[in-house]
Structure formats: structure tokens, C-alpha cells
mmCIF file of C-alpha atoms and ligand atoms in Angstrom:
data_model
loop_
_atom_site.group_PDB
_atom_site.id
_atom_site.type_symbol
_atom_site.label_atom_id
_atom_site.label_comp_id
_atom_site.label_asym_id
_atom_site.label_seq_id
_atom_site.Cartn_x
_atom_site.Cartn_y
_atom_site.Cartn_z
ATOM 1 C CA MET A 1 29.682 -8.659 -0.292
ATOM 2 C CA THR A 2 26.238 -10.120 0.229
ATOM 3 C CA ASN A 3 26.318 -13.823 1.040
ATOM 4 C CA HIS A 4 23.388 -14.281 3.388
ATOM 5 C CA ILE A 5 19.968 -12.813 2.745
ATOM 6 C CA LEU A 6 17.314 -12.932 5.438
ATOM 7 C CA PHE A 7 13.692 -12.449 4.379
ATOM 8 C CA LEU A 8 11.824 -11.350 7.486
ATOM 9 C CA ALA A 9 8.026 -11.420 7.856
ATOM 10 C CA HIS A 10 5.186 -11.408 10.359
ATOM 11 C CA PRO A 11 1.512 -12.348 9.932
ATOM 12 C CA ASP A 12 -1.135 -9.696 9.357
ATOM 13 C CA GLU A 13 -3.642 -8.708 12.052
ATOM 14 C CA SER A 14 -5.604 -11.950 11.612
ATOM 15 C CA GLY A 15 -2.483 -13.822 12.779
ATOM 16 C CA THR A 16 -3.089 -16.528 10.167
ATOM 17 C CA ALA A 17 -2.013 -14.958 6.860
ATOM 18 C CA PHE A 18 0.802 -12.824 5.516
ATOM 19 C CA PRO A 19 0.104 -9.283 4.337
ATOM 20 C CA LYS A 20 0.100 -9.129 0.522
ATOM 21 C CA SER A 21 3.296 -7.076 0.533
ATOM 22 C CA ALA A 22 5.158 -9.948 2.240
ATOM 23 C CA TYR A 23 4.823 -12.050 -0.923
ATOM 24 C CA GLU A 24 6.181 -9.157 -2.973
ATOM 25 C CA SER A 25 9.245 -8.773 -0.729
ATOM 26 C CA LEU A 26 9.741 -12.526 -0.800
ATOM 27 C CA GLY A 27 9.650 -12.392 -4.620
ATOM 28 C CA ALA A 28 12.385 -9.741 -4.513
ATOM 29 C CA ALA A 29 14.440 -11.743 -1.992
ATOM 30 C CA VAL A 30 14.266 -14.945 -4.077
ATOM 31 C CA ALA A 31 15.280 -13.102 -7.267
ATOM 32 C CA LEU A 32 18.195 -11.379 -5.528
ATOM 33 C CA ALA A 33 19.426 -14.573 -3.898
ATOM 34 C CA GLN A 34 19.579 -16.196 -7.337
ATOM 35 C CA GLN A 35 21.403 -13.252 -8.916
ATOM 36 C CA LEU A 36 23.899 -12.938 -6.049
ATOM 37 C CA ARG A 37 24.207 -16.715 -5.528
ATOM 38 C CA ALA A 38 23.546 -15.924 -1.886
ATOM 39 C CA ALA A 39 21.921 -18.167 0.742
ATOM 40 C CA LEU A 40 18.315 -17.222 1.484
ATOM 41 C CA THR A 41 16.880 -17.745 4.965
ATOM 42 C CA ILE A 42 13.250 -17.101 5.887
ATOM 43 C CA GLY A 43 12.733 -15.562 9.330
ATOM 44 C CA LEU A 44 9.246 -15.464 10.870
ATOM 45 C CA ILE A 45 7.902 -13.767 13.992
ATOM 46 C CA GLY A 46 4.512 -14.596 15.518
ATOM 47 C CA ALA A 47 2.380 -16.976 17.548
ATOM 48 C CA ASN A 48 1.127 -19.578 15.085
ATOM 49 C CA ILE A 49 3.926 -19.921 12.555
ATOM 50 C CA GLN A 50 3.617 -23.416 11.059
ATOM 51 C CA PRO A 51 0.844 -22.741 8.459
ATOM 52 C CA LEU A 52 2.629 -19.574 7.376
ATOM 53 C CA ALA A 53 5.938 -21.405 7.072
ATOM 54 C CA ASP A 54 4.231 -24.137 5.002
ATOM 55 C CA SER A 55 2.813 -21.567 2.622
ATOM 56 C CA ILE A 56 6.239 -20.200 1.607
ATOM 57 C CA ALA A 57 8.555 -23.147 2.349
ATOM 58 C CA ALA A 58 9.185 -23.704 -1.374
ATOM 59 C CA ALA A 59 11.092 -20.410 -1.468
ATOM 60 C CA SER A 60 13.857 -21.626 0.847
ATOM 61 C CA PRO A 61 14.650 -24.805 2.787
ATOM 62 C CA LYS A 62 15.929 -22.779 5.742
ATOM 63 C CA ILE A 63 13.189 -21.336 7.949
ATOM 64 C CA LEU A 64 13.902 -19.809 11.337
ATOM 65 C CA ALA A 65 11.183 -18.527 13.648
ATOM 66 C CA VAL A 66 10.694 -16.730 16.925
ATOM 67 C CA ILE A 67 7.414 -18.155 18.170
ATOM 68 C CA GLY A 68 5.115 -17.309 21.061
ATOM 69 C CA PRO A 69 2.015 -15.367 22.053
ATOM 70 C CA GLU A 70 4.223 -12.522 23.292
ATOM 71 C CA PHE A 71 5.428 -12.086 19.681
ATOM 72 C CA SER A 72 1.953 -11.897 18.189
ATOM 73 C CA GLN A 73 1.537 -8.259 19.184
ATOM 74 C CA PRO A 74 2.816 -5.473 16.962
ATOM 75 C CA ARG A 75 5.161 -4.182 19.658
ATOM 76 C CA SER A 76 8.419 -2.544 18.722
ATOM 77 C CA SER A 77 10.385 -3.773 21.779
ATOM 78 C CA THR A 78 9.625 -7.486 21.269
ATOM 79 C CA ASP A 79 9.690 -7.288 17.452
ATOM 80 C CA ALA A 80 13.166 -5.726 17.524
ATOM 81 C CA ARG A 81 14.428 -8.437 19.925
ATOM 82 C CA ALA A 82 12.974 -11.207 17.763
ATOM 83 C CA ALA A 83 14.376 -9.700 14.555
ATOM 84 C CA GLU A 84 17.786 -9.345 16.184
ATOM 85 C CA ALA A 85 17.856 -13.013 17.191
ATOM 86 C CA LEU A 86 16.842 -14.095 13.682
ATOM 87 C CA ALA A 87 19.384 -11.811 11.994
ATOM 88 C CA ARG A 88 22.194 -13.148 14.175
ATOM 89 C CA ALA A 89 21.142 -16.785 13.679
ATOM 90 C CA ALA A 90 21.037 -16.306 9.896
ATOM 91 C CA ASN A 91 24.332 -14.386 9.911
ATOM 92 C CA ALA A 92 22.501 -12.006 7.599
ATOM 93 C CA ASP A 93 24.248 -9.257 5.692
ATOM 94 C CA LEU A 94 21.096 -8.229 3.798
ATOM 95 C CA ILE A 95 17.698 -8.227 5.524
ATOM 96 C CA LEU A 96 14.707 -7.749 3.220
ATOM 97 C CA THR A 97 11.251 -7.105 4.621
ATOM 98 C CA PRO A 98 7.894 -5.682 3.571
ATOM 99 C CA ALA A 99 7.399 -2.063 4.705
ATOM 100 C CA THR A 100 4.549 -2.865 7.100
ATOM 101 C CA SER A 101 3.780 -0.317 9.810
ATOM 102 C CA ARG A 102 4.946 -2.922 12.343
ATOM 103 C CA PHE A 103 8.399 -3.314 10.778
ATOM 104 C CA LEU A 104 8.700 0.380 9.953
ATOM 105 C CA ARG A 105 8.603 0.990 13.700
ATOM 106 C CA ALA A 106 10.789 -1.900 14.880
ATOM 107 C CA LEU A 107 13.559 -2.336 12.325
ATOM 108 C CA PRO A 108 15.391 0.975 12.722
ATOM 109 C CA VAL A 109 16.062 -0.275 16.279
ATOM 110 C CA LEU A 110 17.468 -3.473 14.793
ATOM 111 C CA ALA A 111 19.871 -1.495 12.586
ATOM 112 C CA GLN A 112 21.147 0.324 15.666
ATOM 113 C CA ARG A 113 21.650 -2.919 17.604
ATOM 114 C CA LEU A 114 23.494 -4.647 14.764
ATOM 115 C CA ASN A 115 25.482 -1.536 13.881
ATOM 116 C CA GLY A 116 24.017 -1.854 10.392
ATOM 117 C CA ARG A 117 22.035 0.522 8.190
ATOM 118 C CA VAL A 118 18.326 0.687 7.404
ATOM 119 C CA ASP A 119 16.437 2.140 4.434
ATOM 120 C CA THR A 120 12.659 2.453 4.370
ATOM 121 C CA HIS A 121 10.275 2.988 1.417
ATOM 122 C CA VAL A 122 12.680 1.346 -1.017
ATOM 123 C CA SER A 123 11.005 0.723 -4.366
ATOM 124 C CA SER A 124 13.573 -1.656 -5.888
ATOM 125 C CA LEU A 125 16.775 -3.462 -5.061
ATOM 126 C CA ARG A 126 18.835 -4.814 -7.964
ATOM 127 C CA LEU A 127 22.338 -5.445 -9.220
ATOM 128 C CA VAL A 128 23.949 -2.620 -11.185
ATOM 129 C CA ASN A 129 27.442 -3.495 -12.479
ATOM 130 C CA GLY A 130 27.583 -6.204 -9.847
ATOM 131 C CA ASN A 131 26.701 -3.805 -7.004
ATOM 132 C CA LEU A 132 23.554 -4.017 -4.943
ATOM 133 C CA THR A 133 21.620 -0.827 -5.726
ATOM 134 C CA ALA A 134 18.421 0.471 -4.150
ATOM 135 C CA THR A 135 15.978 3.020 -5.516
ATOM 136 C CA ARG A 136 13.535 5.181 -3.651
ATOM 137 C CA TRP A 137 11.613 8.407 -4.213
ATOM 138 C CA PHE A 138 12.524 11.700 -2.587
ATOM 139 C CA TYR A 139 10.987 15.152 -2.367
ATOM 140 C CA ARG A 140 7.355 14.037 -2.416
ATOM 141 C CA GLN A 141 7.910 11.405 -5.096
ATOM 142 C CA ARG A 142 9.383 13.873 -7.598
ATOM 143 C CA ILE A 143 12.972 12.654 -7.654
ATOM 144 C CA GLU A 144 13.954 9.017 -7.902
ATOM 145 C CA GLY A 145 17.280 8.347 -6.186
ATOM 146 C CA THR A 146 19.526 5.306 -6.567
ATOM 147 C CA PHE A 147 22.094 4.434 -3.944
ATOM 148 C CA GLN A 148 24.406 1.738 -2.622
ATOM 149 C CA ARG A 149 25.716 1.029 0.841
ATOM 150 C CA THR A 150 28.906 -0.643 1.970
ATOM 151 C CA GLU A 151 27.789 -1.134 5.585
ATOM 152 C CA ARG A 152 26.337 -4.496 6.552
ATOM 153 C CA PRO A 153 23.918 -5.745 7.625
ATOM 154 C CA TRP A 154 21.782 -3.626 5.341
ATOM 155 C CA ILE A 155 18.093 -3.665 6.282
ATOM 156 C CA VAL A 156 15.789 -2.811 3.407
ATOM 157 C CA LEU A 157 12.015 -2.296 3.784
ATOM 158 C CA LEU A 158 10.365 -2.641 0.389
ATOM 159 C CA ASP A 159 7.249 -0.609 -0.359
ATOM 160 C CA SER A 160 4.181 -2.520 -1.490
ATOM 161 C CA GLY A 161 3.270 -2.727 -5.174
ATOM 162 C CA CYS A 162 6.896 -2.627 -6.334
ATOM 163 C CA HIS A 163 7.674 -6.280 -7.096
ATOM 164 C CA GLU A 164 5.898 -9.292 -8.530
ATOM 165 C CA PRO A 165 4.630 -11.402 -5.608
ATOM 166 C CA TRP A 166 6.191 -14.831 -5.026
ATOM 167 C CA ASN A 167 3.610 -17.512 -5.723
ATOM 168 C CA GLY A 168 5.164 -20.944 -5.268
ATOM 169 C CA THR A 169 3.266 -24.035 -4.183
ATOM 170 C CA PRO A 170 2.653 -24.476 -0.444
ATOM 171 C CA ALA A 171 4.334 -27.397 1.320
ATOM 172 C CA ALA A 172 3.204 -29.568 4.234
ATOM 173 C CA ASN A 173 4.948 -29.673 7.606
ATOM 174 C CA ALA A 174 7.881 -27.499 6.621
ATOM 175 C CA ALA A 175 10.881 -27.776 8.942
ATOM 176 C CA VAL A 176 11.030 -24.715 11.171
ATOM 177 C CA GLU A 177 13.987 -24.087 13.460
ATOM 178 C CA GLN A 178 12.798 -22.245 16.545
ATOM 179 C CA ILE A 179 15.073 -19.513 17.880
ATOM 180 C CA SER A 180 14.500 -18.755 21.532
ATOM 181 C CA VAL A 181 14.454 -15.193 22.806
ATOM 182 C CA ALA A 182 14.421 -14.300 26.491
ATOM 183 C CA LEU A 183 12.198 -11.318 27.259
ATOM 184 C CA SER A 184 12.559 -9.230 30.395
ATOM 185 C CA PRO A 185 9.258 -7.915 31.870
ATOM 186 C CA GLU A 186 9.984 -4.307 30.851
ATOM 187 C CA LEU A 187 10.088 -5.341 27.183
ATOM 188 C CA GLN A 188 6.451 -6.385 27.556
ATOM 189 C CA ARG A 189 5.223 -3.282 29.348
ATOM 190 C CA THR A 190 3.233 -2.194 26.304
ATOM 191 C CA SER A 191 0.250 -4.328 25.478
ATOM 192 C CA VAL A 192 -2.118 -4.075 22.536
ATOM 193 C CA THR A 193 -5.597 -4.319 24.040
ATOM 194 C CA GLY A 194 -7.566 -4.031 20.816
ATOM 195 C CA ILE A 195 -7.793 -2.337 17.478
ATOM 196 C CA ARG A 196 -10.204 0.480 16.750
ATOM 197 C CA ALA A 197 -10.782 0.808 13.043
ATOM 198 C CA PRO A 198 -13.632 1.938 10.853
ATOM 199 C CA LYS A 199 -15.878 -0.855 9.552
ATOM 200 C CA SER A 200 -14.439 -2.193 6.308
ATOM 201 C CA ASP A 201 -17.330 -0.767 4.288
ATOM 202 C CA THR A 202 -16.729 2.703 5.737
ATOM 203 C CA GLN A 203 -12.991 2.447 5.128
ATOM 204 C CA THR A 204 -12.479 4.416 1.924
ATOM 205 C CA ILE A 205 -8.694 4.161 1.543
ATOM 206 C CA ARG A 206 -7.959 0.706 0.181
ATOM 207 C CA PRO A 207 -4.301 0.384 -0.873
ATOM 208 C CA ASP A 208 -4.877 -3.049 -2.467
ATOM 209 C CA ALA A 209 -7.780 -1.919 -4.671
ATOM 210 C CA HIS A 210 -7.496 -2.311 -8.445
ATOM 211 C CA LEU A 211 -8.961 1.147 -9.014
ATOM 212 C CA LEU A 212 -8.344 4.597 -7.544
ATOM 213 C CA PHE A 213 -11.518 6.700 -7.739
ATOM 214 C CA VAL A 214 -10.822 10.410 -7.359
ATOM 215 C CA ALA A 215 -13.544 12.912 -6.548
ATOM 216 C CA GLY A 216 -12.913 16.577 -7.216
ATOM 217 C CA ALA A 217 -14.556 19.798 -6.104
ATOM 218 C CA GLY A 218 -16.916 19.744 -9.114
ATOM 219 C CA TRP A 219 -19.164 17.325 -7.191
ATOM 220 C CA THR A 220 -20.068 20.209 -4.885
ATOM 221 C CA LYS A 221 -20.313 22.979 -7.499
ATOM 222 C CA LYS A 222 -23.502 24.422 -8.988
ATOM 223 C CA GLN A 223 -24.696 22.242 -11.832
ATOM 224 C CA SER A 224 -26.590 23.161 -15.025
ATOM 225 C CA ASP A 225 -29.804 23.722 -13.028
ATOM 226 C CA GLY A 226 -28.025 26.429 -11.015
ATOM 227 C CA ARG A 227 -28.066 24.358 -7.809
ATOM 228 C CA THR A 228 -25.610 22.158 -5.896
ATOM 229 C CA HIS A 229 -26.440 18.496 -5.252
ATOM 230 C CA PRO A 230 -24.242 17.361 -2.355
ATOM 231 C CA GLU A 231 -26.595 14.618 -1.115
ATOM 232 C CA GLU A 232 -26.845 13.075 -4.562
ATOM 233 C CA ALA A 233 -23.046 13.339 -4.984
ATOM 234 C CA GLU A 234 -22.479 11.592 -1.663
ATOM 235 C CA LYS A 235 -24.925 8.812 -2.513
ATOM 236 C CA LEU A 236 -23.451 8.223 -5.976
ATOM 237 C CA ILE A 237 -19.838 8.156 -4.753
ATOM 238 C CA LEU A 238 -20.506 5.851 -1.781
ATOM 239 C CA GLU A 239 -22.554 3.508 -3.957
ATOM 240 C CA PHE A 240 -19.737 3.399 -6.518
ATOM 241 C CA LEU A 241 -17.132 2.633 -3.818
ATOM 242 C CA ARG A 242 -19.329 -0.117 -2.376
ATOM 243 C CA THR A 243 -20.031 -1.849 -5.676
ATOM 244 C CA SER A 244 -16.618 -1.409 -7.309
ATOM 245 C CA GLY A 245 -14.344 -1.867 -4.246
ATOM 246 C CA ALA A 246 -12.306 1.144 -5.415
ATOM 247 C CA SER A 247 -10.117 3.251 -3.141
ATOM 248 C CA LEU A 248 -11.197 6.862 -2.693
ATOM 249 C CA GLY A 249 -8.926 9.810 -3.419
ATOM 250 C CA GLY A 250 -9.819 13.487 -3.434
ATOM 251 C CA SER A 251 -8.507 16.731 -4.826
ATOM 252 C CA LYS A 252 -7.212 19.316 -2.390
ATOM 253 C CA SER A 253 -10.106 21.661 -3.110
ATOM 254 C CA LEU A 254 -12.604 18.993 -2.115
ATOM 255 C CA VAL A 255 -10.881 17.717 1.035
ATOM 256 C CA ASP A 256 -10.324 21.292 2.237
ATOM 257 C CA GLN A 257 -14.084 21.866 2.064
ATOM 258 C CA SER A 258 -14.738 18.819 4.240
ATOM 259 C CA GLY A 259 -12.174 20.103 6.750
ATOM 260 C CA GLU A 260 -14.296 23.224 7.138
ATOM 261 C CA ASN A 261 -17.101 20.978 8.458
ATOM 262 C CA GLN A 262 -19.413 21.703 5.584
ATOM 263 C CA THR A 263 -22.065 19.057 5.106
ATOM 264 C CA VAL A 264 -20.499 18.206 1.772
ATOM 265 C CA LEU A 265 -19.027 14.688 1.412
ATOM 266 C CA ALA A 266 -18.523 14.069 5.108
ATOM 267 C CA PHE A 267 -16.549 10.860 4.482
ATOM 268 C CA MET A 268 -13.780 12.746 2.697
ATOM 269 C CA THR A 269 -10.748 13.672 4.842
ATOM 270 C CA HIS A 270 -7.266 15.022 4.230
ATOM 271 C CA LEU A 271 -6.043 11.420 4.265
ATOM 272 C CA ASN A 272 -7.819 11.002 0.922
ATOM 273 C CA GLN A 273 -5.956 13.869 -0.734
ATOM 274 C CA VAL A 274 -3.914 12.888 -3.755
ATOM 275 C CA GLY A 275 -1.212 15.162 -5.104
ATOM 276 C CA GLN A 276 1.848 17.232 -4.383
ATOM 277 C CA THR A 277 0.821 17.897 -0.792
ATOM 278 C CA GLY A 278 -1.148 14.660 -0.503
ATOM 279 C CA ALA A 279 -0.575 10.991 -1.221
ATOM 280 C CA THR A 280 0.904 9.206 -4.236
ATOM 281 C CA PRO A 281 -1.009 5.920 -4.166
ATOM 282 C CA ARG A 282 -0.223 2.881 -6.337
ATOM 283 C CA HIS A 283 -3.110 1.311 -8.249
ATOM 284 C CA PRO A 284 -3.267 -0.273 -11.706
ATOM 285 C CA LYS A 285 -6.099 2.059 -12.796
ATOM 286 C CA GLY A 286 -7.468 5.474 -11.876
ATOM 287 C CA LEU A 287 -10.737 7.276 -12.617
ATOM 288 C CA SER A 288 -10.960 10.988 -11.905
ATOM 289 C CA THR A 289 -14.361 12.651 -11.640
ATOM 290 C CA CYS A 290 -15.213 16.355 -11.381
ATOM 291 C CA CYS A 291 -11.549 17.185 -10.853
ATOM 292 C CA HIS A 292 -9.760 19.628 -13.125
ATOM 293 C CA GLY A 293 -6.458 17.735 -13.353
ATOM 294 C CA GLU A 294 -4.091 20.527 -12.395
ATOM 295 C CA GLU A 295 -0.404 19.691 -12.089
ATOM 296 C CA PRO A 296 -0.234 19.789 -8.232
ATOM 297 C CA HIS A 297 -2.997 17.171 -8.214
ATOM 298 C CA VAL A 298 -1.841 14.996 -11.117
ATOM 299 C CA VAL A 299 1.684 14.689 -9.713
ATOM 300 C CA GLY A 300 0.097 12.311 -7.171
ATOM 301 C CA TRP A 301 -0.972 10.013 -10.046
ATOM 302 C CA ARG A 302 2.645 9.102 -10.813
ATOM 303 C CA PHE A 303 2.131 5.412 -10.042
ATOM 304 C CA ILE A 304 -1.303 4.982 -11.657
ATOM 305 C CA ASN A 305 -0.807 3.034 -14.869
ATOM 306 C CA ASP A 306 -4.105 3.615 -16.708
ATOM 307 C CA ARG A 307 -5.625 7.083 -16.139
ATOM 308 C CA ARG A 308 -9.130 8.102 -17.102
ATOM 309 C CA ALA A 309 -11.111 11.207 -16.263
ATOM 310 C CA ILE A 310 -14.690 12.449 -16.550
ATOM 311 C CA ASN A 311 -15.043 16.198 -16.873
ATOM 312 C CA LEU A 312 -17.540 18.581 -18.457
ATOM 313 C CA ASP A 313 -14.697 20.762 -19.669
ATOM 314 C CA PRO A 314 -12.928 19.509 -22.821
ATOM 315 C CA ASN A 315 -10.053 21.884 -22.014
ATOM 316 C CA CYS A 316 -9.436 20.620 -18.490
ATOM 317 C CA GLY A 317 -5.933 19.579 -17.412
ATOM 318 C CA TRP A 318 -6.606 15.885 -18.140
ATOM 319 C CA ALA A 319 -7.082 16.720 -21.837
ATOM 320 C CA ARG A 320 -3.514 18.011 -21.989
ATOM 321 C CA GLY A 321 -1.733 14.698 -22.013
ATOM 322 C CA LYS A 322 -2.422 13.864 -18.369
ATOM 323 C CA ALA A 323 -5.065 11.176 -18.924
ATOM 324 C CA ASP A 324 -5.107 8.221 -21.317
ATOM 325 C CA VAL A 325 -8.830 8.730 -21.857
ATOM 326 C CA LEU A 326 -10.967 11.805 -21.094
ATOM 327 C CA TYR A 327 -14.731 11.387 -21.177
ATOM 328 C CA VAL A 328 -16.274 14.825 -21.736
ATOM 329 C CA ALA A 329 -19.483 14.155 -19.834
ATOM 330 C CA ASN A 330 -21.492 14.870 -16.724
ATOM 331 C CA ALA A 331 -20.037 12.715 -13.930
ATOM 332 C CA PHE A 332 -23.397 12.630 -12.102
ATOM 333 C CA GLU A 333 -24.943 10.868 -15.112
ATOM 334 C CA VAL A 334 -21.969 8.626 -15.870
ATOM 335 C CA ILE A 335 -21.556 7.381 -12.295
ATOM 336 C CA ALA A 336 -25.305 6.783 -11.917
ATOM 337 C CA LYS A 337 -25.192 4.600 -15.051
ATOM 338 C CA LEU A 338 -22.024 2.847 -13.899
ATOM 339 C CA ASN A 339 -23.600 2.052 -10.517
ATOM 340 C CA GLU A 340 -26.617 0.587 -12.288
ATOM 341 C CA LEU A 341 -24.351 -1.657 -14.398
ATOM 342 C CA LEU A 342 -22.257 -2.706 -11.392
ATOM 343 C CA VAL A 343 -25.351 -3.683 -9.383
ATOM 344 C CA GLN A 344 -26.666 -5.623 -12.385
ATOM 345 C CA ARG A 345 -23.321 -7.410 -12.795
ATOM 346 C CA ALA A 346 -23.226 -8.322 -9.086
ATOM 347 C CA LYS A 347 -26.767 -9.778 -9.358
ATOM 348 C CA GLU A 348 -25.809 -11.826 -12.427
ATOM 349 C CA LYS A 349 -22.740 -13.184 -10.633
ATOM 350 C CA GLU A 350 -24.861 -14.130 -7.619
ATOM 351 C CA GLN A 351 -27.404 -15.890 -9.838
ATOM 352 C CA SER A 352 -24.762 -17.858 -11.734
ATOM 353 C CA ALA A 353 -23.140 -18.886 -8.403
ATOM 354 C CA VAL A 354 -26.523 -20.163 -7.146
ATOM 355 C CA ALA A 355 -27.115 -21.958 -10.459
ATOM 356 C CA SER A 356 -23.730 -23.720 -10.317
ATOM 357 C CA ASP A 357 -24.300 -24.888 -6.689
HETATM 358 C C1 FAD B 401 1.558 24.385 -3.376
HETATM 359 C C2 FAD B 401 0.286 23.726 -3.861
HETATM 360 C C3 FAD B 401 0.081 22.393 -3.557
HETATM 361 C C4 FAD B 401 -1.098 21.772 -3.977
HETATM 362 N N1 FAD B 401 -1.259 20.440 -3.694
HETATM 363 C C5 FAD B 401 -2.362 19.809 -4.157
HETATM 364 C C6 FAD B 401 -2.562 18.423 -3.928
HETATM 365 O O1 FAD B 401 -1.772 17.746 -3.257
HETATM 366 N N2 FAD B 401 -3.668 17.851 -4.431
HETATM 367 C C7 FAD B 401 -4.595 18.546 -5.156
HETATM 368 O O2 FAD B 401 -5.598 17.957 -5.567
HETATM 369 N N3 FAD B 401 -4.441 19.848 -5.377
HETATM 370 C C8 FAD B 401 -3.355 20.513 -4.907
HETATM 371 N N4 FAD B 401 -3.224 21.836 -5.115
HETATM 372 C C9 FAD B 401 -4.378 22.570 -5.689
HETATM 373 C C10 FAD B 401 -4.506 22.392 -7.178
HETATM 374 O O3 FAD B 401 -3.686 23.313 -7.852
HETATM 375 C C11 FAD B 401 -5.970 22.629 -7.598
HETATM 376 O O4 FAD B 401 -6.393 23.855 -7.087
HETATM 377 C C12 FAD B 401 -6.929 21.564 -7.125
HETATM 378 O O5 FAD B 401 -6.448 20.274 -7.480
HETATM 379 C C13 FAD B 401 -8.280 21.797 -7.790
HETATM 380 O O6 FAD B 401 -9.204 20.854 -7.351
HETATM 381 P P1 FAD B 401 -10.384 20.363 -8.300
HETATM 382 O O7 FAD B 401 -9.842 20.030 -9.644
HETATM 383 O O8 FAD B 401 -11.146 19.311 -7.577
HETATM 384 O O9 FAD B 401 -11.340 21.655 -8.329
HETATM 385 P P2 FAD B 401 -11.674 22.670 -9.490
HETATM 386 O O10 FAD B 401 -10.452 23.289 -10.021
HETATM 387 O O11 FAD B 401 -12.722 23.554 -8.916
HETATM 388 O O12 FAD B 401 -12.290 21.769 -10.652
HETATM 389 C C14 FAD B 401 -13.576 21.213 -10.609
HETATM 390 C C15 FAD B 401 -13.796 20.513 -11.934
HETATM 391 O O13 FAD B 401 -15.019 19.826 -11.885
HETATM 392 C C16 FAD B 401 -15.586 19.846 -13.184
HETATM 393 N N5 FAD B 401 -17.014 19.541 -13.063
HETATM 394 C C17 FAD B 401 -17.982 20.255 -12.410
HETATM 395 N N6 FAD B 401 -19.177 19.635 -12.501
HETATM 396 C C18 FAD B 401 -18.964 18.491 -13.204
HETATM 397 C C19 FAD B 401 -19.809 17.433 -13.624
HETATM 398 N N7 FAD B 401 -21.094 17.398 -13.312
HETATM 399 N N8 FAD B 401 -19.237 16.432 -14.325
HETATM 400 C C20 FAD B 401 -17.926 16.442 -14.658
HETATM 401 N N9 FAD B 401 -17.091 17.424 -14.284
HETATM 402 C C21 FAD B 401 -17.601 18.435 -13.565
HETATM 403 C C22 FAD B 401 -15.275 21.246 -13.699
HETATM 404 O O14 FAD B 401 -15.316 21.267 -15.117
HETATM 405 C C23 FAD B 401 -13.859 21.449 -13.145
HETATM 406 O O15 FAD B 401 -12.879 21.067 -14.076
HETATM 407 C C24 FAD B 401 -2.054 22.481 -4.698
HETATM 408 C C25 FAD B 401 -1.832 23.837 -5.015
HETATM 409 C C26 FAD B 401 -0.676 24.449 -4.584
HETATM 410 C C27 FAD B 401 -0.483 25.891 -4.925
#
């Protein structure tokens, strides 16, 4: 039986907003609560909770929070304590949360403490013949499994991009019941002193981007003039990423070259690799360039809805039912033209914004 659902969330690194995936998990929690006729409680962990609570108060009248500067840090020991207090106060038998790296670390501890069960990377949770049923992918996203659990509480971390986000109207001064949690000094031994991250314009993996742009080894191969053009390739790709905001993926052949410290596409790492032995990102659209579209690569495109490819070879893998559209063309020329159009569009937007001011 599932009578009490707890939606658990924390702010993102800014401390003032939720991560996008929190709205998606909240959407799933609201839908499930309606289907199960279960009570929905919102549980929040962080330092400055009121504006966050206001923004989602329309989803449930019951909001509990563990508040304090010591809970602003992404620290497994304090997050697990806070989550435990919220779960007990809500008498939760189902705990739904976004699969943020913070909760992925802390919530397995919660399952242990509550003698419950936890499942990570869940892609959906729905009722099948009246039973709560989860789905998730196994074996490098090749097999989709469905399963149920009888143990409660059941803690479910939902992957991002799997549910429509909740988008109700924000409220003002939502009632928040504060749950107090005593922390012993050893729980606060770890302290986050800062975050080292690449500048956002050098960050090429952008999970929230509308478009996945894949670069293949063709960018580094000899072209019709008998020469390679790595500098031009690098310039064109970086310019495209900057103007389009796309996320960058690579084929294995290309990222392996970068690993060998060749000068070619220095910004490309194994983290960019898409495919059987790489990532399976989720984006509404994908554009493959200079990549042959072999099965071990394309298997990583499972969650890309609209697939397009640019390749000189009309018999490449993309032409065999793997892409919705294949442009048989030189990617160097196509991307140069696209960059020109994107820059022009950005200028026009800027001018019309100035004109409307
Ligand atoms: C066990 C196993 C696991 C693997 N896992 C992965 C994986 O996770 N991800 C992955 O990507 N691969 C994986 N592979 C490798 C995969 O089979 C391919 O070898 C790899 O994807 C090929 O990369 P590519 O298409 O970029 O390079 P290539 O096969 O060299 O293709 C380059 C393409 O660029 C095109 N081209 C060249 N110049 C231009 C131009 N100017 N304009 C347009 N097109 C141009 C060519 O026509 C060609 O089709 C795996 C293989 C094995 C055996």
C-alpha cells in the first residue's frame, strides 16, 4: 500500500533555485498521488527555503523543511540525516526525488536507516493493474526492465528528462513546517570549500541542451584536397557550440584520438563519447557530423527523438534507417554556413531587443 508520498528536493548550487529535474520529479509525484489517492508531502533541505517553497506550494499544502546553513552543503552525512527526519515526519511509504548527484550519494544511506529500499536511475513510476511499477534501463541501456517492490518505504530517484515538469503558479508566503535535526560535530567533519568547474562556455556537456551535436572522426581525416584540417575543424565546432548552445558528443574513434594527446580537437574527452561504451544522453534533437553511424555508436542515440546526420557517404550507417534525415554533404561547408546563419540570427535578435527597449 502507498498512502503517503514524500517529494524530496534541495536547491541547486546557486542555493536559490531548484534543478530542472526537481520539477520533473514533482510532476511525477503529483500525478502518482492523484492516481493512488495518496497524501503528498513536500520535503525540502537547504538554507534559504521560503522562496523555493513558495514556488511549488500549489502542488501540496503540506511542506516540511530542514533548514539551516549546515544543510546548504551537498554533504552525504547531513543530507541523509535531514532526509531521514523528513521521511519520518511525513510517515512516507514512497519517497520520490530527482536523481541529482547530491541525492544519489545520500539516499542509499536513508534506505538503510529506514530499513527500506532504494532504486536509482528510474525512468518511470506508474500503476500497472493497481500495482506501483518502476522502469529502468539495464545493460548499458539495451534492456528496459519493469519491477515492483513490496518493501516500504521505497525511495525512487527519477532520472532527468523522463517526466513532464510540474509548472503550477507560485504562491506567496507558503506555510512551511520546520523539522529540527540535531547534528553531532562528526557529521559536519566534511566541508565543501568551493567548486572547481570549467567556465560555462568551455563546458561542452550540457544535459539540458535542446540539441546534441556529435562530431566523428571524419573531422580529422584527409579531405578532398588530400590534407587534414584540424584547426579549422576545431574552430567550426567550437563556434557552433557557442552559438547554438548544443551539447557536444563524440564517436569513439574521435575521443580515442584525443586521449592519445594528438593536437586534434583538444576539448574532446572520453566523457563526450556517445554509444555502447559511452553515454546515452537525452536530448530532443541530435545532429551527427563526420561520423559513420555504426551500431555501437548509434545505440547511444536511443533517447534522441529527432536524428539528423551530415556525411559525405550516401551509404553510411545513418542512411540505413538510423537517421530521420541524412544530408549527403561536406560537414565543413554545412557547419560554416550554419554558423554564419546563427551569428546573423543572434545579431537580429539583439537589434530587435534594442529596438523594443
Ligand atoms: C565493443 C565495441 C564498442 C564500441 N563502442 C562505441 C561507442 O560507445 N561509441 C562509438 O562511437 N563507437 C563505438 N565503437 C566503435 C564503432 O564501431 C565505430 O568504429 C566508431 O563509431 C567509428 O567512429 P566514426 O564514425 O567517427 O569514424 P569513421 O568510421 O572513421 O567515420 C568517419 C566518417 O566521416 C565521414 N566524413 C569524412 N569527412 C567528412 C566531411 N568533410 N563531411 C561529412 N562527412 C565526412 C566519412 O564519410 C565517414 O563516414 C565500439 C566498437 C566496439 C567493437
